[in-house]
Amino acid sequence: GSAVTGATATPDFDRLLERVHGNLYQIVGEEASRVFHLERAWSKTELVKRVVRYIYNAAKSQELIMLPWEEATAKLVEHAMQGYCGACSDRHWFFELDLTQALCSAAWELARATGQAAQRSGPGPPARYRQLQDVVVRIYEDKLDEALLAKGIWDATRATFLDPALQSKVNRALTKTHAKALEESLMDSRPLEDLKRVEQFTRRWMDSSMRQVWSVVEGAESNINEGSILRLFQNLIAPFGDHHHYSCIPPVLIQHIGRPPTDWQFLAESVQQVVSTWRQELLRPPLGVSKRRRVRASAAPACGGAREAAPALPPPPARSALPAEPIEVIDSDDDRGLEVEDELPEGHRECSSAEDCVGRPRDLLVRHLLEGLEGDLYCESCWRGFRAANPTFEGRWEDGPSAGEAYR
């Protein structure tokens, strides 16, 4: 639809919000009854109140009634899911609670209030409701997929490494390189079998993410070694355990063949090839390389690394190694180091985690509160990790639809 202008852009906004709020309480209340048995701390009333608040706060923006219904619907769902995912993604019912009907209801009330909801003459649903529902479902499922992948990567990382600083760096590298590895695998136009494409993605993701961690971690060889990389990617295959169907390998790659087993032999072979390639590059520096950023290759003693030292890997069966991405190596008077072509992408520029930030520029911000006093500012991704490790931390949303409210 076209943007709303003139008199139609100023409906009785308070009455509109009353309808939205009433509908949300009814719909979310019914849906919460289905999953409430999974909640361990909140009452059902508290659960409903919190979930309704994230959708309602997103609907309160008067900007929405000035937009075409498609754009208004998209913004409503995106803003609602930002607050909801940030606050509730660690609840046991998060991926079981279905909010599509609640979001559709709020978006439809906005479309009706701005005269953009065409009605059919006779029985049947409104003419555009199905289109609106398609927009809601697409964005809602995308946001849930993002949240599930983020949780899977984070859980796998924490299960592999003990040191919080190392966990943060590994989590960030895995998150930043996942989409690119998938894109490169899908762009390969060769008629590959499904398993070959899964192998291609997995090795690209392993090589690119672990190279980045290797480049920014002091004493990398003590922690980012064959054993820890193998265990990490075994955890990424089944981040919630073998009993759960989810995998951090993209569904588009395994929808027909299923996910690989956690003892997948290809992982052991790839880890050896990747680490061997890195070591060879260190020993054979190319000539005429310009000096940019250096990363020391000598391993300094490190503490708090991998949870367990995995056993040495057996020699892999004969197999042709995929070509490794080039790393430039430089040699100086006092050290030998790697030149990193691709730096880790920046996180949120206002996050106090600085270079260790695991978030993205579009993340909302949370202010740490210490005994009522304002502390540092963090992006929601970093804050979610802090809260997972320290549930007593208190914070307040700094921006977004819940600005000024306590982070719960």
C-alpha positions as a Python dict, from the first residue, in 0.01 Angstrom:
ca = {
    (1, 'G'): (0, 0, 0),
    (2, 'S'): (103, 364, -30),
    (3, 'A'): (209, 581, 260),
    (4, 'V'): (-74, 736, 459),
    (5, 'T'): (-107, 1112, 443),
    (6, 'G'): (-341, 1385, 554),
    (7, 'A'): (-635, 1316, 783),
    (8, 'T'): (-602, 939, 757),
    (9, 'A'): (-262, 962, 923),
    (10, 'T'): (-412, 1078, 1257),
    (11, 'P'): (-655, 815, 1384),
    (12, 'D'): (-761, 805, 1747),
    (13, 'F'): (-426, 665, 1849),
    (14, 'D'): (-514, 602, 2212),
    (15, 'R'): (-818, 395, 2119),
    (16, 'L'): (-608, 210, 1864),
    (17, 'L'): (-353, 121, 2130),
    (18, 'E'): (-629, 9, 2367),
    (19, 'R'): (-752, -237, 2105),
    (20, 'V'): (-398, -359, 2037),
    (21, 'H'): (-330, -406, 2408),
    (22, 'G'): (-656, -590, 2476),
    (23, 'N'): (-608, -824, 2182),
    (24, 'L'): (-249, -897, 2281),
    (25, 'Y'): (-341, -992, 2636),
    (26, 'Q'): (-606, -1233, 2514),
    (27, 'I'): (-393, -1397, 2242),
    (28, 'V'): (-68, -1416, 2439),
    (29, 'G'): (-257, -1538, 2746),
    (30, 'E'): (-403, -1831, 2554),
    (31, 'E'): (-68, -1918, 2398),
    (32, 'A'): (114, -1888, 2734),
    (33, 'S'): (-120, -2148, 2885),
    (34, 'R'): (22, -2399, 2639),
    (35, 'V'): (386, -2350, 2742),
    (36, 'F'): (365, -2224, 3099),
    (37, 'H'): (470, -2562, 3241),
    (38, 'L'): (819, -2485, 3105),
    (39, 'E'): (857, -2165, 3311),
    (40, 'R'): (1049, -2210, 3638),
    (41, 'A'): (1040, -1865, 3796),
    (42, 'W'): (767, -1636, 3662),
    (43, 'S'): (396, -1660, 3726),
    (44, 'K'): (175, -1694, 3421),
    (45, 'T'): (58, -1335, 3473),
    (46, 'E'): (418, -1212, 3475),
    (47, 'L'): (504, -1411, 3163),
    (48, 'V'): (207, -1270, 2971),
    (49, 'K'): (273, -915, 3091),
    (50, 'R'): (634, -923, 2979),
    (51, 'V'): (569, -1071, 2635),
    (52, 'V'): (280, -834, 2569),
    (53, 'R'): (498, -538, 2665),
    (54, 'Y'): (755, -603, 2391),
    (55, 'I'): (492, -615, 2117),
    (56, 'Y'): (290, -327, 2260),
    (57, 'N'): (596, -102, 2298),
    (58, 'A'): (681, -164, 1933),
    (59, 'A'): (323, -80, 1828),
    (60, 'K'): (329, 251, 2022),
    (61, 'S'): (553, 418, 1766),
    (62, 'Q'): (339, 674, 1581),
    (63, 'E'): (583, 647, 1292),
    (64, 'L'): (407, 323, 1197),
    (65, 'I'): (79, 488, 1101),
    (66, 'M'): (264, 704, 846),
    (67, 'L'): (406, 407, 659),
    (68, 'P'): (271, 167, 396),
    (69, 'W'): (132, -142, 569),
    (70, 'E'): (412, -369, 443),
    (71, 'E'): (683, -145, 590),
    (72, 'A'): (488, -78, 909),
    (73, 'T'): (435, -450, 963),
    (74, 'A'): (803, -527, 909),
    (75, 'K'): (916, -255, 1151),
    (76, 'L'): (665, -364, 1413),
    (77, 'V'): (783, -727, 1407),
    (78, 'E'): (1154, -635, 1399),
    (79, 'H'): (1127, -395, 1694),
    (80, 'A'): (911, -632, 1898),
    (81, 'M'): (1149, -923, 1839),
    (82, 'Q'): (1455, -717, 1935),
    (83, 'G'): (1327, -661, 2287),
    (84, 'Y'): (1167, -1003, 2317),
    (85, 'C'): (1475, -1198, 2202),
    (86, 'G'): (1708, -992, 2416),
    (87, 'A'): (1507, -1051, 2733),
    (88, 'C'): (1353, -1395, 2688),
    (89, 'S'): (1578, -1604, 2463),
    (90, 'D'): (1714, -1791, 2766),
    (91, 'R'): (1368, -1901, 2888),
    (92, 'H'): (1288, -2266, 2838),
    (93, 'W'): (966, -2184, 2653),
    (94, 'F'): (1118, -1923, 2419),
    (95, 'F'): (1122, -2141, 2108),
    (96, 'E'): (790, -2303, 2194),
    (97, 'L'): (580, -1988, 2236),
    (98, 'D'): (420, -1893, 1902),
    (99, 'L'): (371, -1517, 1867),
    (100, 'T'): (266, -1505, 1502),
    (101, 'Q'): (-103, -1457, 1582),
    (102, 'A'): (-28, -1184, 1838),
    (103, 'L'): (199, -998, 1596),
    (104, 'C'): (-52, -1033, 1313),
    (105, 'S'): (-324, -893, 1537),
    (106, 'A'): (-120, -582, 1626),
    (107, 'A'): (-13, -525, 1265),
    (108, 'W'): (-368, -571, 1138),
    (109, 'E'): (-507, -314, 1383),
    (110, 'L'): (-252, -64, 1251),
    (111, 'A'): (-349, -139, 892),
    (112, 'R'): (-719, -100, 971),
    (113, 'A'): (-666, 226, 1158),
    (114, 'T'): (-488, 377, 856),
    (115, 'G'): (-745, 260, 602),
    (116, 'Q'): (-509, 12, 440),
    (117, 'A'): (-698, -307, 527),
    (118, 'A'): (-919, -373, 225),
    (119, 'Q'): (-1229, -576, 308),
    (120, 'R'): (-1398, -834, 93),
    (121, 'S'): (-1766, -813, 22),
    (122, 'G'): (-1916, -1130, 163),
    (123, 'P'): (-1768, -1406, 379),
    (124, 'G'): (-1402, -1477, 413),
    (125, 'P'): (-1098, -1308, 568),
    (126, 'P'): (-992, -952, 480),
    (127, 'A'): (-835, -935, 137),
    (128, 'R'): (-489, -835, 258),
    (129, 'Y'): (-471, -1031, 581),
    (130, 'R'): (-298, -1327, 418),
    (131, 'Q'): (-33, -1097, 270),
    (132, 'L'): (20, -931, 607),
    (133, 'Q'): (46, -1269, 773),
    (134, 'D'): (311, -1377, 522),
    (135, 'V'): (523, -1071, 611),
    (136, 'V'): (487, -1138, 984),
    (137, 'V'): (572, -1508, 959),
    (138, 'R'): (877, -1449, 737),
    (139, 'I'): (1037, -1190, 967),
    (140, 'Y'): (933, -1368, 1287),
    (141, 'E'): (1088, -1697, 1175),
    (142, 'D'): (1404, -1521, 1056),
    (143, 'K'): (1446, -1363, 1400),
    (144, 'L'): (1388, -1695, 1575),
    (145, 'D'): (1643, -1859, 1345),
    (146, 'E'): (1897, -1588, 1431),
    (147, 'A'): (1831, -1630, 1802),
    (148, 'L'): (1858, -2009, 1781),
    (149, 'L'): (2187, -1992, 1589),
    (150, 'A'): (2327, -1738, 1838),
    (151, 'K'): (2230, -1961, 2130),
    (152, 'G'): (2371, -2270, 1958),
    (153, 'I'): (2708, -2106, 1888),
    (154, 'W'): (2728, -1962, 2238),
    (155, 'D'): (2638, -2291, 2409),
    (156, 'A'): (2890, -2483, 2196),
    (157, 'T'): (3161, -2228, 2273),
    (158, 'R'): (3098, -2234, 2648),
    (159, 'A'): (3100, -2614, 2645),
    (160, 'T'): (3446, -2610, 2484),
    (161, 'F'): (3637, -2327, 2655),
    (162, 'L'): (3657, -2212, 3018),
    (163, 'D'): (3807, -1864, 2989),
    (164, 'P'): (3532, -1599, 2943),
    (165, 'A'): (3758, -1376, 2733),
    (166, 'L'): (3842, -1664, 2502),
    (167, 'Q'): (3475, -1765, 2487),
    (168, 'S'): (3389, -1414, 2375),
    (169, 'K'): (3648, -1411, 2097),
    (170, 'V'): (3557, -1757, 1969),
    (171, 'N'): (3185, -1680, 1978),
    (172, 'R'): (3239, -1357, 1789),
    (173, 'A'): (3453, -1518, 1519),
    (174, 'L'): (3210, -1806, 1467),
    (175, 'T'): (2916, -1565, 1444),
    (176, 'K'): (3085, -1326, 1202),
    (177, 'T'): (3207, -1594, 961),
    (178, 'H'): (2901, -1823, 952),
    (179, 'A'): (2701, -1634, 689),
    (180, 'K'): (2998, -1580, 458),
    (181, 'A'): (3094, -1947, 469),
    (182, 'L'): (2737, -2040, 378),
    (183, 'E'): (2720, -1782, 100),
    (184, 'E'): (3045, -1907, -55),
    (185, 'S'): (2928, -2267, -38),
    (186, 'L'): (2596, -2187, -204),
    (187, 'M'): (2765, -1978, -474),
    (188, 'D'): (2968, -2279, -587),
    (189, 'S'): (2782, -2370, -907),
    (190, 'R'): (2931, -2718, -938),
    (191, 'P'): (2677, -3003, -914),
    (192, 'L'): (2793, -3119, -570),
    (193, 'E'): (2628, -3388, -363),
    (194, 'D'): (2461, -3262, -46),
    (195, 'L'): (2726, -3417, 178),
    (196, 'K'): (3009, -3258, -23),
    (197, 'R'): (2847, -2916, 14),
    (198, 'V'): (2812, -2969, 389),
    (199, 'E'): (3181, -3063, 404),
    (200, 'Q'): (3271, -2754, 202),
    (201, 'F'): (3075, -2524, 435),
    (202, 'T'): (3211, -2684, 750),
    (203, 'R'): (3573, -2657, 642),
    (204, 'R'): (3534, -2297, 524),
    (205, 'W'): (3369, -2202, 853),
    (206, 'M'): (3632, -2382, 1056),
    (207, 'D'): (3925, -2231, 869),
    (208, 'S'): (3800, -1871, 853),
    (209, 'S'): (3670, -1853, 1212),
    (210, 'M'): (3965, -2024, 1377),
    (211, 'R'): (4215, -1817, 1175),
    (212, 'Q'): (4055, -1504, 1315),
    (213, 'V'): (4069, -1633, 1672),
    (214, 'W'): (4428, -1746, 1620),
    (215, 'S'): (4516, -1393, 1511),
    (216, 'V'): (4377, -1214, 1818),
    (217, 'V'): (4446, -1455, 2106),
    (218, 'E'): (4771, -1444, 2298),
    (219, 'G'): (4922, -1789, 2322),
    (220, 'A'): (4681, -1919, 2059),
    (221, 'E'): (4856, -2254, 2014),
    (222, 'S'): (4793, -2339, 2379),
    (223, 'N'): (4417, -2303, 2342),
    (224, 'I'): (4329, -2310, 1971),
    (225, 'N'): (4475, -2648, 1892),
    (226, 'E'): (4362, -2964, 1718),
    (227, 'G'): (4187, -3101, 2024),
    (228, 'S'): (3990, -2788, 2113),
    (229, 'I'): (3890, -2713, 1752),
    (230, 'L'): (3767, -3069, 1706),
    (231, 'R'): (3563, -3057, 2025),
    (232, 'L'): (3424, -2714, 1936),
    (233, 'F'): (3292, -2823, 1598),
    (234, 'Q'): (3154, -3146, 1742),
    (235, 'N'): (2959, -2925, 1983),
    (236, 'L'): (2848, -2699, 1697),
    (237, 'I'): (2701, -2997, 1511),
    (238, 'A'): (2472, -3070, 1807),
    (239, 'P'): (2489, -2766, 2039),
    (240, 'F'): (2194, -2879, 2251),
    (241, 'G'): (2296, -3244, 2266),
    (242, 'D'): (2239, -3546, 2045),
    (243, 'H'): (1878, -3573, 2163),
    (244, 'H'): (1793, -3232, 2011),
    (245, 'H'): (1756, -3206, 1633),
    (246, 'Y'): (1914, -2860, 1598),
    (247, 'S'): (2254, -2803, 1437),
    (248, 'C'): (2459, -2489, 1367),
    (249, 'I'): (2512, -2627, 1017),
    (250, 'P'): (2255, -2432, 809),
    (251, 'P'): (1925, -2617, 753),
    (252, 'V'): (1941, -2545, 378),
    (253, 'L'): (2245, -2775, 356),
    (254, 'I'): (2114, -3068, 560),
    (255, 'Q'): (1739, -3061, 500),
    (256, 'H'): (1756, -3373, 279),
    (257, 'I'): (2036, -3569, 447),
    (258, 'G'): (2012, -3469, 811),
    (259, 'R'): (2293, -3340, 1026),
    (260, 'P'): (2623, -3529, 1049),
    (261, 'P'): (2698, -3729, 1366),
    (262, 'T'): (2911, -3564, 1632),
    (263, 'D'): (3182, -3825, 1572),
    (264, 'W'): (3192, -3734, 1201),
    (265, 'Q'): (3533, -3846, 1072),
    (266, 'F'): (3550, -3550, 833),
    (267, 'L'): (3590, -3314, 1130),
    (268, 'A'): (3907, -3485, 1252),
    (269, 'E'): (4052, -3483, 902),
    (270, 'S'): (3968, -3117, 846),
    (271, 'V'): (4111, -3005, 1180),
    (272, 'Q'): (4443, -3171, 1101),
    (273, 'Q'): (4453, -3020, 753),
    (274, 'V'): (4365, -2671, 876),
    (275, 'V'): (4619, -2667, 1159),
    (276, 'S'): (4886, -2823, 939),
    (277, 'T'): (4830, -2555, 676),
    (278, 'W'): (4870, -2279, 934),
    (279, 'R'): (5197, -2424, 1059),
    (280, 'Q'): (5335, -2461, 709),
    (281, 'E'): (5250, -2099, 634),
    (282, 'L'): (5437, -1991, 944),
    (283, 'L'): (5746, -2180, 836),
    (284, 'R'): (5743, -2060, 473),
    (285, 'P'): (5706, -1682, 472),
    (286, 'P'): (5657, -1539, 123),
    (287, 'L'): (5898, -1275, -5),
    (288, 'G'): (5816, -909, -55),
    (289, 'V'): (5526, -889, 186),
    (290, 'S'): (5431, -542, 310),
    (291, 'K'): (5426, -493, 683),
    (292, 'R'): (5082, -429, 826),
    (293, 'R'): (4937, -589, 1135),
    (294, 'R'): (5148, -861, 1301),
    (295, 'V'): (5028, -1136, 1524),
    (296, 'R'): (5293, -1322, 1716),
    (297, 'A'): (5314, -1684, 1621),
    (298, 'S'): (5511, -1785, 1929),
    (299, 'A'): (5272, -1924, 2186),
    (300, 'A'): (5281, -1750, 2522),
    (301, 'P'): (5162, -1947, 2826),
    (302, 'A'): (4788, -1906, 2868),
    (303, 'C'): (4539, -2001, 3134),
    (304, 'G'): (4169, -2082, 3129),
    (305, 'G'): (4170, -2229, 2782),
    (306, 'A'): (3993, -2541, 2662),
    (307, 'R'): (3786, -2739, 2911),
    (308, 'E'): (3966, -3061, 2835),
    (309, 'A'): (4267, -3149, 2631),
    (310, 'A'): (4128, -3374, 2362),
    (311, 'P'): (4339, -3675, 2268),
    (312, 'A'): (4576, -3651, 1977),
    (313, 'L'): (4400, -3719, 1651),
    (314, 'P'): (4483, -4027, 1450),
    (315, 'P'): (4638, -3977, 1106),
    (316, 'P'): (4356, -3917, 857),
    (317, 'P'): (4302, -4151, 565),
    (318, 'A'): (4438, -4033, 232),
    (319, 'R'): (4231, -3744, 114),
    (320, 'S'): (4294, -3442, -102),
    (321, 'A'): (4299, -3126, 104),
    (322, 'L'): (4090, -2832, -3),
    (323, 'P'): (4294, -2521, -82),
    (324, 'A'): (4350, -2302, 219),
    (325, 'E'): (4293, -1929, 221),
    (326, 'P'): (4625, -1742, 199),
    (327, 'I'): (4775, -1577, 504),
    (328, 'E'): (5066, -1343, 455),
    (329, 'V'): (5359, -1406, 687),
    (330, 'I'): (5628, -1156, 777),
    (331, 'D'): (5965, -1194, 934),
    (332, 'S'): (6123, -927, 1152),
    (333, 'D'): (6430, -899, 1372),
    (334, 'D'): (6264, -1020, 1690),
    (335, 'D'): (5957, -1218, 1593),
    (336, 'R'): (5775, -1396, 1319),
    (337, 'G'): (5409, -1325, 1277),
    (338, 'L'): (5103, -1355, 1064),
    (339, 'E'): (4964, -1070, 863),
    (340, 'V'): (4589, -1080, 885),
    (341, 'E'): (4418, -981, 563),
    (342, 'D'): (4069, -975, 713),
    (343, 'E'): (4035, -822, 1057),
    (344, 'L'): (3752, -932, 1281),
    (345, 'P'): (3457, -707, 1193),
    (346, 'E'): (3383, -437, 1447),
    (347, 'G'): (3104, -496, 1699),
    (348, 'H'): (2885, -219, 1834),
    (349, 'R'): (3086, 105, 1848),
    (350, 'E'): (2929, 211, 2181),
    (351, 'C'): (2972, -124, 2357),
    (352, 'S'): (3217, -119, 2648),
    (353, 'S'): (3350, -460, 2543),
    (354, 'A'): (3540, -271, 2270),
    (355, 'E'): (3742, -512, 2055),
    (356, 'D'): (3589, -809, 2238),
    (357, 'C'): (3233, -707, 2146),
    (358, 'V'): (3036, -997, 2001),
    (359, 'G'): (2744, -783, 1885),
    (360, 'R'): (2646, -599, 1570),
    (361, 'P'): (2602, -226, 1498),
    (362, 'R'): (2224, -260, 1494),
    (363, 'D'): (2207, -416, 1844),
    (364, 'L'): (2022, -228, 2114),
    (365, 'L'): (2218, -104, 2417),
    (366, 'V'): (2189, -202, 2784),
    (367, 'R'): (2324, 4, 3076),
    (368, 'H'): (2479, -198, 3361),
    (369, 'L'): (2337, -98, 3699),
    (370, 'L'): (2541, -160, 4014),
    (371, 'E'): (2346, -103, 4335),
    (372, 'G'): (2131, 150, 4154),
    (373, 'L'): (2425, 342, 4006),
    (374, 'E'): (2479, 364, 3630),
    (375, 'G'): (2768, 158, 3500),
    (376, 'D'): (2908, 78, 3159),
    (377, 'L'): (2709, 49, 2838),
    (378, 'Y'): (2696, -281, 2648),
    (379, 'C'): (2528, -407, 2334),
    (380, 'E'): (2247, -655, 2393),
    (381, 'S'): (2454, -947, 2255),
    (382, 'C'): (2739, -893, 2504),
    (383, 'W'): (2495, -825, 2787),
    (384, 'R'): (2304, -1146, 2715),
    (385, 'G'): (2630, -1339, 2750),
    (386, 'F'): (2714, -1164, 3078),
    (387, 'R'): (2367, -1238, 3215),
    (388, 'A'): (2390, -1602, 3114),
    (389, 'A'): (2707, -1635, 3322),
    (390, 'N'): (2592, -1396, 3600),
    (391, 'P'): (2209, -1399, 3634),
    (392, 'T'): (2220, -1145, 3920),
    (393, 'F'): (2353, -866, 3695),
    (394, 'E'): (2108, -578, 3666),
    (395, 'G'): (2068, -361, 3358),
    (396, 'R'): (1841, -109, 3190),
    (397, 'W'): (1756, -73, 2824),
    (398, 'E'): (1928, 239, 2691),
    (399, 'D'): (1740, 262, 2360),
    (400, 'G'): (1481, 81, 2150),
    (401, 'P'): (1113, 23, 2230),
    (402, 'S'): (1187, -62, 2596),
    (403, 'A'): (1425, 232, 2663),
    (404, 'G'): (1437, 320, 3031),
    (405, 'E'): (1292, -12, 3144),
    (406, 'A'): (1476, -278, 3340),
    (407, 'Y'): (1638, -557, 3141),
    (408, 'R'): (1461, -878, 3247),
}
